[in-house]
Coordinates of C-alpha atoms and ligand atoms in Angstrom, one line a residue:
X1 CA 0.0 0.0 0.0
X2 CA 1.1 3.5 -0.7
X3 CA 1.9 4.8 2.8
X4 CA 1.5 8.4 1.4
X5 CA -2.2 7.7 1.4
X6 CA -2.1 7.4 5.1
X7 CA 0.7 9.6 6.3
X8 CA 1.8 11.9 3.4
X9 CA -1.6 13.5 2.8
X10 CA -1.9 16.9 1.3
X11 CA -4.3 19.1 3.2
X12 CA -6.6 21.3 1.2
X13 CA -9.2 23.9 2.3
X14 CA -13.0 23.2 2.4
X15 CA -13.3 25.6 -0.6
X16 CA -10.7 23.7 -2.6
X17 CA -12.4 20.4 -1.8
X18 CA -15.7 21.8 -2.9
X19 CA -14.2 23.1 -6.1
X20 CA -12.7 19.6 -6.8
X21 CA -16.1 18.0 -6.3
X22 CA -17.9 20.6 -8.4
X23 CA -16.0 19.5 -11.5
X24 CA -17.7 16.1 -11.4
X25 CA -21.3 17.1 -10.7
X26 CA -23.6 15.5 -13.2
X27 CA -27.2 16.6 -13.7
X28 CA -30.0 14.2 -13.0
X29 CA -32.4 13.2 -15.8
X30 CA -35.6 15.0 -16.0
X31 CA -39.0 13.4 -15.2
X32 CA -42.5 14.9 -15.3
X33 CA -44.6 14.3 -12.2
X34 CA -48.0 15.6 -10.9
X35 CA -47.9 19.0 -9.3
X36 CA -49.1 17.6 -6.0
X37 CA -46.2 15.2 -5.9
X38 CA -43.6 17.9 -6.7
X39 CA -43.2 19.7 -3.4
X40 CA -39.6 19.6 -2.2
X41 CA -38.4 18.7 -5.8
X42 CA -36.4 21.0 -8.1
X43 CA -37.8 22.4 -11.3
X44 CA -36.1 21.3 -14.5
X45 CA -37.2 24.2 -16.7
X46 CA -37.6 27.9 -16.5
X47 CA -41.2 29.0 -16.1
X48 CA -42.4 32.1 -18.0
X49 CA -45.8 33.7 -17.7
X50 CA -47.9 32.7 -20.8
X51 CA -50.7 35.1 -19.7
X52 CA -51.1 38.3 -17.5
X53 CA -52.1 38.0 -13.9
X54 CA -54.8 39.2 -13.5
X55 CA -55.9 38.8 -17.1
X56 CA -58.9 41.1 -16.5
X57 CA -59.3 44.2 -14.3
X58 CA -60.0 42.6 -11.0
X59 CA -62.2 44.0 -8.2
X60 CA -60.4 43.9 -4.8
X61 CA -63.6 44.3 -2.8
X62 CA -67.3 43.7 -2.7
X63 CA -69.1 46.9 -3.7
X64 CA -70.1 49.0 -6.7
X65 CA -68.1 49.6 -9.8
X66 CA -68.5 53.3 -10.8
X67 CA -67.0 56.2 -12.6
X68 CA -64.9 58.2 -10.0
X69 CA -65.9 61.4 -11.6
X70 CA -69.6 60.7 -10.8
X71 CA -68.9 60.4 -7.1
X72 CA -66.2 63.1 -6.6
X73 CA -68.6 65.1 -4.5
X74 CA -70.0 62.2 -2.5
X75 CA -70.0 62.4 1.3
X76 CA -72.2 60.9 4.1
X77 CA -74.1 64.1 4.3
X78 CA -74.7 64.4 0.6
X79 CA -74.5 60.9 -1.0
X80 CA -74.6 60.5 -4.7
X81 CA -77.3 58.2 -6.1
X82 CA -76.5 56.0 -9.0
X83 CA -78.7 53.5 -10.9
X84 CA -77.6 49.8 -10.5
X85 CA -77.6 48.2 -13.9
X86 CA -76.0 44.8 -13.2
X87 CA -74.8 42.3 -10.6
X88 CA -71.4 40.8 -11.4
X89 CA -70.4 37.7 -9.5
X90 CA -66.8 36.4 -9.7
X91 CA -66.2 34.2 -12.7
X92 CA -68.7 36.0 -14.9
X93 CA -68.2 38.6 -17.6
X94 CA -70.0 42.0 -17.2
X95 CA -72.6 42.6 -19.9
X96 CA -72.9 46.4 -19.6
X97 CA -70.7 49.4 -19.7
X98 CA -70.8 51.9 -16.9
X99 CA -71.9 55.3 -18.1
X100 CA -72.7 58.6 -16.3
X101 CA -75.1 58.0 -13.4
X102 CA -74.8 54.2 -13.3
X103 CA -73.1 51.6 -11.2
X104 CA -72.8 47.8 -11.2
X105 CA -72.9 45.7 -8.0
X106 CA -69.6 43.7 -8.0
X107 CA -68.0 40.9 -6.0
X108 CA -64.4 40.5 -4.9
X109 CA -62.4 38.9 -7.7
X110 CA -64.9 39.7 -10.4
X111 CA -64.0 41.6 -13.6
X112 CA -64.6 45.3 -13.5
X113 CA -67.0 46.5 -16.2
X114 CA -65.8 48.8 -19.0
X115 CA -66.5 52.5 -18.2
X116 CA -65.9 52.0 -14.4
X117 CA -62.5 53.3 -13.1
X118 CA -63.0 52.4 -9.4
X119 CA -64.9 50.2 -7.0
X120 CA -66.6 51.6 -3.9
X121 CA -66.7 49.3 -0.9
X122 CA -70.2 48.1 0.1
X123 CA -69.7 49.6 3.5
X124 CA -69.6 53.1 1.9
X125 CA -72.9 52.7 0.3
X126 CA -76.7 52.3 0.9
X127 CA -78.8 50.3 -1.5
X128 CA -82.3 51.4 -2.4
X129 CA -85.1 50.1 -4.5
X130 CA -87.8 52.2 -6.0
X131 CA -91.4 51.3 -6.5
X132 CA -90.8 49.9 -10.0
X133 CA -88.2 47.6 -8.3
X134 CA -85.3 49.4 -10.1
X135 CA -82.2 49.2 -7.9
X136 CA -80.3 52.3 -6.8
X137 CA -77.2 52.9 -4.7
X138 CA -76.3 55.8 -2.6
X139 CA -72.5 56.3 -2.5
X140 CA -71.4 58.1 0.7
X141 CA -67.7 58.5 -0.1
X142 CA -65.6 59.7 -3.0
X143 CA -62.8 57.3 -4.0
X144 CA -59.9 57.9 -6.4
X145 CA -59.7 56.5 -10.0
X146 CA -58.1 53.1 -9.8
X147 CA -59.2 52.4 -6.2
X148 CA -59.9 48.7 -5.4
X149 CA -59.0 47.6 -8.9
X150 CA -55.9 45.4 -9.8
X151 CA -55.1 46.4 -13.3
X152 CA -54.4 43.8 -16.0
X153 CA -50.9 42.5 -15.4
X154 CA -50.8 44.3 -12.1
X155 CA -49.3 41.2 -10.5
X156 CA -47.5 39.3 -13.4
X157 CA -46.9 40.4 -17.0
X158 CA -47.0 38.2 -20.0
X159 CA -43.5 36.8 -20.6
X160 CA -42.2 37.5 -17.1
X161 CA -39.6 34.9 -15.9
X162 CA -41.3 33.5 -12.8
X163 CA -39.2 30.5 -11.7
X164 CA -35.8 29.5 -12.7
X165 CA -34.8 25.9 -13.3
X166 CA -33.3 24.4 -10.2
X167 CA -35.8 26.2 -7.9
X168 CA -37.0 24.2 -5.0
X169 CA -40.8 23.7 -5.2
X170 CA -42.4 25.1 -2.0
X171 CA -45.7 26.8 -1.3
X172 CA -45.0 29.9 -3.4
X173 CA -43.7 27.9 -6.4
X174 CA -46.6 25.5 -6.2
X175 CA -49.0 28.5 -6.3
X176 CA -47.3 29.9 -9.4
X177 CA -47.3 26.5 -11.2
X178 CA -50.9 26.0 -10.4
X179 CA -51.8 29.5 -11.6
X180 CA -50.2 28.8 -15.0
X181 CA -51.8 25.4 -15.4
X182 CA -48.9 23.1 -14.7
X183 CA -50.8 20.0 -13.6
X184 CA -47.6 18.2 -14.4
X185 CA -44.2 19.5 -13.6
X186 CA -40.7 18.8 -15.1
X187 CA -38.3 18.1 -12.2
X188 CA -34.9 16.6 -11.8
X189 CA -34.9 12.9 -10.7
X190 CA -33.8 12.5 -7.1
X191 CA -30.2 11.4 -6.9
X192 CA -30.0 7.9 -5.5
X193 CA -27.4 7.9 -2.8
X194 CA -25.9 4.6 -1.6
X195 CA -24.8 4.8 2.1
X196 CA -22.2 2.3 3.4
X197 CA -20.9 2.3 6.9
X198 CA -17.6 0.5 7.3
X199 CA -16.2 -1.1 10.5
X200 CA -16.1 -4.6 11.9
X201 CA -17.4 -3.2 15.2
X202 CA -20.7 -2.3 13.7
X203 CA -23.9 -4.2 14.6
X204 CA -27.1 -4.1 12.7
X205 CA -29.7 -1.9 14.3
X206 CA -31.9 -4.8 15.3
X207 CA -29.0 -6.8 16.8
X208 CA -28.4 -7.2 20.5
X209 CA -25.4 -5.4 21.9
X210 CA -22.2 -7.4 22.1
X211 CA -19.0 -6.6 24.1
X212 CA -16.9 -4.0 22.3
X213 CA -19.3 -3.5 19.5
X214 CA -21.8 -0.7 18.7
X215 CA -24.9 -0.4 16.5
X216 CA -24.5 1.3 13.2
X217 CA -26.0 4.8 13.7
X218 CA -24.2 6.7 11.0
X219 CA -26.1 5.0 8.1
X220 CA -29.4 6.2 9.5
X221 CA -28.2 9.7 10.4
X222 CA -26.8 10.0 6.9
X223 CA -30.0 8.6 5.3
X224 CA -32.0 11.3 7.1
X225 CA -29.6 13.9 5.8
X226 CA -29.8 12.6 2.3
X227 CA -33.6 12.8 2.4
X228 CA -33.6 16.3 3.9
X229 CA -31.2 17.4 1.1
X230 CA -33.6 16.0 -1.6
X231 CA -31.9 12.7 -2.4
X232 CA -33.1 9.1 -2.3
X233 CA -31.1 7.3 0.4
X234 CA -30.3 3.6 0.0
X235 CA -28.9 2.1 3.1
X236 CA -26.5 -0.7 2.2
X237 CA -25.4 -3.5 4.5
X238 CA -22.6 -2.3 6.7
X239 CA -19.1 -3.5 5.6
X240 CA -16.4 -5.1 7.7
X241 CA -12.8 -3.9 7.5
X242 CA -11.9 -5.9 4.4
X243 CA -10.6 -3.9 1.5
X244 CA -11.6 -6.3 -1.4
X245 CA -15.1 -6.7 0.1
X246 CA -15.5 -2.9 0.5
X247 CA -14.1 -2.3 -3.0
X248 CA -16.4 -4.8 -4.6
X249 CA -19.5 -3.5 -2.7
X250 CA -18.7 0.1 -3.5
X251 CA -18.0 -0.6 -7.2
X252 CA -21.1 -2.6 -7.6
X253 CA -23.3 0.1 -5.9
X254 CA -21.8 2.7 -8.2
X255 CA -23.2 1.0 -11.2
X256 CA -26.7 1.4 -9.7
X257 CA -26.7 4.8 -8.0
X258 CA -25.7 8.4 -8.6
X259 CA -23.5 8.9 -5.6
X260 CA -21.9 6.8 -2.9
X261 CA -21.3 7.9 0.6
X262 CA -19.2 5.9 3.0
X263 CA -18.6 6.5 6.7
X264 CA -15.5 5.3 8.6
X265 CA -12.1 3.9 7.7
X266 CA -10.5 7.0 6.4
X267 CA -7.9 7.8 9.1
X268 CA -4.5 6.3 9.8
X269 CA -5.6 3.2 11.8
X270 CA -4.6 -0.3 10.8
X271 CA -8.1 -1.2 9.8
X272 CA -9.0 2.1 8.0
X273 CA -10.2 0.2 5.0
X274 CA -11.2 3.0 2.6
X275 CA -7.6 4.1 2.6
X276 CA -6.6 0.6 1.5
X277 CA -9.3 0.7 -1.2
X278 CA -8.0 4.0 -2.5
X279 CA -4.5 2.3 -2.7
X280 CA -5.7 -0.6 -4.8
X281 CA -8.5 0.4 -7.1
X282 CA -8.4 2.3 -10.4
X283 CA -10.6 5.2 -9.3
X284 CA -9.1 8.7 -8.9
X285 CA -8.6 10.1 -5.5
X286 CA -9.6 13.8 -5.4
X287 CA -8.5 14.6 -1.8
X288 CA -8.0 12.8 1.5
X289 CA -7.4 15.6 4.0
X290 CA -9.4 18.7 4.5
X291 CA -8.4 21.7 6.7
X292 CA -11.4 21.3 9.0
X293 CA -12.4 19.9 12.4
X294 CA -14.2 17.6 12.7
X295 CA -13.6 15.4 9.7
X296 CA -10.0 16.2 8.8
X297 CA -9.5 12.8 7.0
X298 CA -12.6 13.3 4.8
X299 CA -11.8 11.9 1.4
X300 CA -13.4 11.8 -2.1
X301 CA -12.8 9.9 -5.2
X302 CA -14.3 9.5 -8.7
X303 CA -14.8 6.2 -10.4
X304 CA -16.4 5.7 -13.8
X305 CA -17.8 9.2 -13.6
X306 CA -19.5 8.7 -10.2
X307 CA -18.4 10.4 -7.0
X308 CA -17.6 8.6 -3.8
X309 CA -17.6 10.7 -0.6
X310 CA -15.7 8.9 2.2
X311 CA -16.7 10.6 5.4
X312 CA -15.0 10.1 8.8
X313 CA -16.6 7.4 11.0
X314 CA -16.9 9.6 14.0
X315 CA -20.6 10.6 14.1
X316 CA -19.9 14.3 14.5
X317 CA -17.4 14.2 11.6
X318 CA -19.8 12.3 9.4
X319 CA -22.6 14.7 10.1
X320 CA -20.5 17.8 9.4
X321 CA -18.8 16.2 6.3
X322 CA -22.2 15.5 4.8
X323 CA -23.5 19.0 5.4
X324 CA -20.4 20.6 3.9
X325 CA -19.8 18.4 0.9
X326 CA -22.6 15.9 0.2
X327 CA -25.6 18.1 0.6
X328 CA -24.4 20.7 -1.9
X329 CA -23.7 17.9 -4.4
X330 CA -27.2 16.5 -4.0
X331 CA -28.6 20.0 -4.6
X332 CA -26.3 20.8 -7.5
X333 CA -27.2 17.4 -9.2
X334 CA -30.8 18.7 -9.3
X335 CA -29.9 22.0 -10.9
X336 CA -29.6 24.2 -7.8
X337 CA -27.4 27.2 -8.9
X338 CA -26.2 28.1 -5.3
X339 CA -26.0 24.8 -3.5
X340 CA -23.8 26.0 -0.6
X341 CA -25.6 27.1 2.6
X342 CA -25.6 30.8 3.1
X343 CA -23.9 32.1 6.3
X344 CA -25.4 34.4 8.8
X345 CA -24.0 35.7 12.1
X346 CA -24.9 35.3 15.7
X347 CA -23.5 36.1 19.1
X348 CA -21.7 33.3 20.9
X349 CA -23.7 32.2 23.9
X350 CA -20.7 30.7 25.9
X351 CA -17.0 31.0 26.0
X352 CA -15.3 28.5 23.7
X353 CA -11.8 27.8 24.8
X354 CA -10.5 25.3 22.3
X355 CA -8.2 26.9 19.6
X356 CA -7.6 24.8 16.5
X357 CA -5.0 24.4 13.8
X358 CA -7.9 24.1 11.3
X359 CA -11.2 26.0 11.1
X360 CA -13.9 24.3 13.2
X361 CA -17.5 23.6 12.2
X362 CA -19.1 23.2 15.6
X363 CA -22.6 21.6 15.7
X364 CA -24.6 24.5 17.1
X365 CA -28.0 25.4 18.7
X366 CA -29.4 28.8 18.0
X367 CA -31.9 30.7 20.2
X368 CA -33.5 34.1 19.8
X369 CA -33.4 36.4 22.8
X370 CA -35.1 39.8 22.5
X371 CA -34.8 39.7 18.7
X372 CA -31.1 38.8 18.8
X373 CA -29.7 35.5 17.6
X374 CA -27.4 33.6 20.0
X375 CA -25.6 30.3 19.3
X376 CA -23.9 27.7 21.5
X377 CA -22.3 24.3 20.8
X378 CA -25.0 21.6 20.8
X379 CA -23.7 19.6 23.7
X380 CA -20.2 18.1 24.0
X381 CA -18.3 19.2 20.9
X382 CA -16.3 16.1 20.2
X383 CA -16.3 14.4 16.9
X384 CA -16.9 11.0 18.6
X385 CA -20.1 12.3 20.3
X386 CA -23.3 11.2 18.5
X387 CA -26.0 12.4 20.9
X388 CA -25.5 16.2 20.3
X389 CA -26.4 15.9 16.6
X390 CA -30.1 15.9 17.4
X391 CA -29.8 19.4 19.0
X392 CA -27.8 20.9 16.1
X393 CA -29.6 23.4 13.8
X394 CA -26.4 24.9 12.5
X395 CA -22.7 24.7 12.2
X396 CA -20.7 27.5 14.0
X397 CA -17.7 28.3 11.9
X398 CA -14.7 29.2 14.1
X399 CA -11.5 30.3 12.3
X400 CA -8.2 28.5 12.9
X401 CA -5.6 29.8 15.4
X402 CA -6.2 32.3 18.2
X403 CA -6.9 31.8 21.8
X404 CA -10.4 30.6 21.6
X405 CA -13.6 32.7 21.6
X406 CA -15.5 34.6 24.2
X407 CA -19.2 34.9 25.1
X408 CA -20.7 37.7 23.0
X409 CA -18.2 37.3 20.1
X410 CA -19.9 37.6 16.7
X411 CA -19.5 34.3 14.9
X412 CA -20.4 33.0 11.4
X413 CA -23.1 30.3 11.4
X414 CA -24.3 28.0 8.6
X415 CA -27.8 26.5 8.9
X416 CA -28.1 22.7 8.5
X417 CA -30.7 20.7 6.7
X418 CA -31.7 19.0 9.9
X419 CA -32.5 22.3 11.7
X420 CA -35.8 22.2 13.5
Ligands
LIG501 N1 -3.5 8.4 15.2 C1 -4.6 9.1 14.8 N2 -5.8 8.7 15.1 C2 -6.8 9.3 14.6 C3 -6.6 10.5 13.8 C4 -5.3 10.9 13.5 O1 -5.1 11.8 12.8 N3 -4.3 10.1 14.0 N4 -7.7 11.1 13.4 C5 -8.9 11.1 14.2 C6 -10.0 11.7 13.6 S1 -9.8 13.4 13.5 C7 -11.0 11.1 13.1 S2 -12.4 12.0 12.5 C8 -11.1 9.6 13.2 C9 -11.6 9.2 11.8 O2 -11.8 7.9 11.9 P1 -12.2 7.0 10.6 O3 -12.9 7.8 9.6 O4 -11.1 6.2 10.2 O5 -13.4 6.2 11.2 P2 -13.4 4.8 12.0 O6 -12.0 4.6 12.5 O7 -13.9 3.8 11.2 O8 -14.3 5.1 13.2 C10 -14.1 6.2 14.1 C11 -15.1 6.1 15.2 O9 -16.5 6.2 14.8 C12 -17.2 5.0 15.1 N5 -18.1 4.7 13.9 C13 -17.7 4.3 12.7 N6 -18.7 4.1 11.9 C14 -19.8 4.2 12.7 C15 -21.2 4.1 12.4 N7 -21.6 3.7 11.2 N8 -22.1 4.3 13.4 C16 -21.6 4.7 14.6 N9 -20.3 4.9 14.9 C17 -19.4 4.6 14.0 C18 -16.2 4.0 15.3 O10 -16.7 2.9 16.0 C19 -15.1 4.7 15.9 O11 -15.3 4.9 17.3 O12 -9.9 9.0 13.5 C20 -9.3 9.6 14.6 N10 -8.1 8.9 14.9
MOO502 O1 -11.4 14.8 11.8 MO1 -11.8 14.2 13.4 O2 -11.6 15.9 13.6 O3 -12.1 14.0 15.1 O4 -13.5 14.3 13.3
MG503 MG1 -10.2 4.8 11.8

């Protein structure tokens, strides 16, 4: 084995590692699915408006469509009386044009008749009926031209770009798609992500505990992360520390899936099996050491055009490695233009004494106090600690070097997909 793979590793920054991965991102195929199944998926086409919204002059209130000039002198003391010539429910087309001295009763959302340039709210009027049963309205308030009318294209103009391909379909996108008649939506197929945990100490989740062994928790944590990122997790049987077996399993999976994620076996231990695999297969190693804590030995390789992300086995490192590298890949494979989480800042809620040679990504918990955002480590901040992941809604980025950090320091924070 090339001992350089274990001990002579070249350390690169998180940004360099991301750039190396970006080169190998492949777009998923496009599939067309019903609108009501598309929430949480990413659009595979730009969506332009093929009609105006609204496509008719729309009344914003229940009331009377009138000419503003007719009611310019109206007041409670001297109301203006107009003859009501029509009743216009929503969904119908007005039959008559408003001329001097006339009004049409109109409902919210109905088309405003020609001739009218405003709608007076019902509450500003009194309706009357004369002996011949003709309807009249007394308007008690003058309103400006244009009042209570949304003009044609007041919301959206014909030809406007509404949604860009790669957009995540949420409530607002769903409403736009429905408005424009997309009963079926083109989306990117969800990347299938095979998840392998490696380590002879690992027991299946249903197995009774055995001395010295632990249950495989990373596969399930990572599967939940894959799902939250928009991928399709495929939990594969855990692998023992046997390089040929791991190589065969990973290579076989790669022919069926879009991305492979492994956890464990990337450090310098005797049984760190992914390192052995990288030494013997014909895939290309992209990196095997990243300037970050936790997850320094995070590695990545490409084989037959498919990416393999080899995350550290320590649960904290697996979690962080996924958020930093795998989640953006899953998003980018579905057309997301900006797949990296956007940072925000918060005040550190506690002193944090541990300086580090590499930038730290500390699992953090945010809280809002009096409108200000505070953040603290989510429990014990050790890479080997699993239980604190459940309390993490972000990663606190702490730069390398220095003497540690003090309560109240302004720190950079990245939200995580598993935030509550
Ligand atoms: N001499 C050195 N030792 C270590 C170094 C180092 O630089 N020199 N680096 C440490 C760092 S940092 C990390 S991170 C870990 C990386 O370990 P591996 O990626 O090789 O992972 P493993 O050795 O397989 O496991 C580490 C730890 O995590 C537990 N584990 C693994 N898989 C799972 C799973 N699926 N579910 C739950 N827990 C899992 C495993 O039992 C170990 O306790 O190396 C340090 N050592
Ligand atoms: O790289 Mo490791 O920093 O303990 O997680
Ligand atoms: Mg190890």
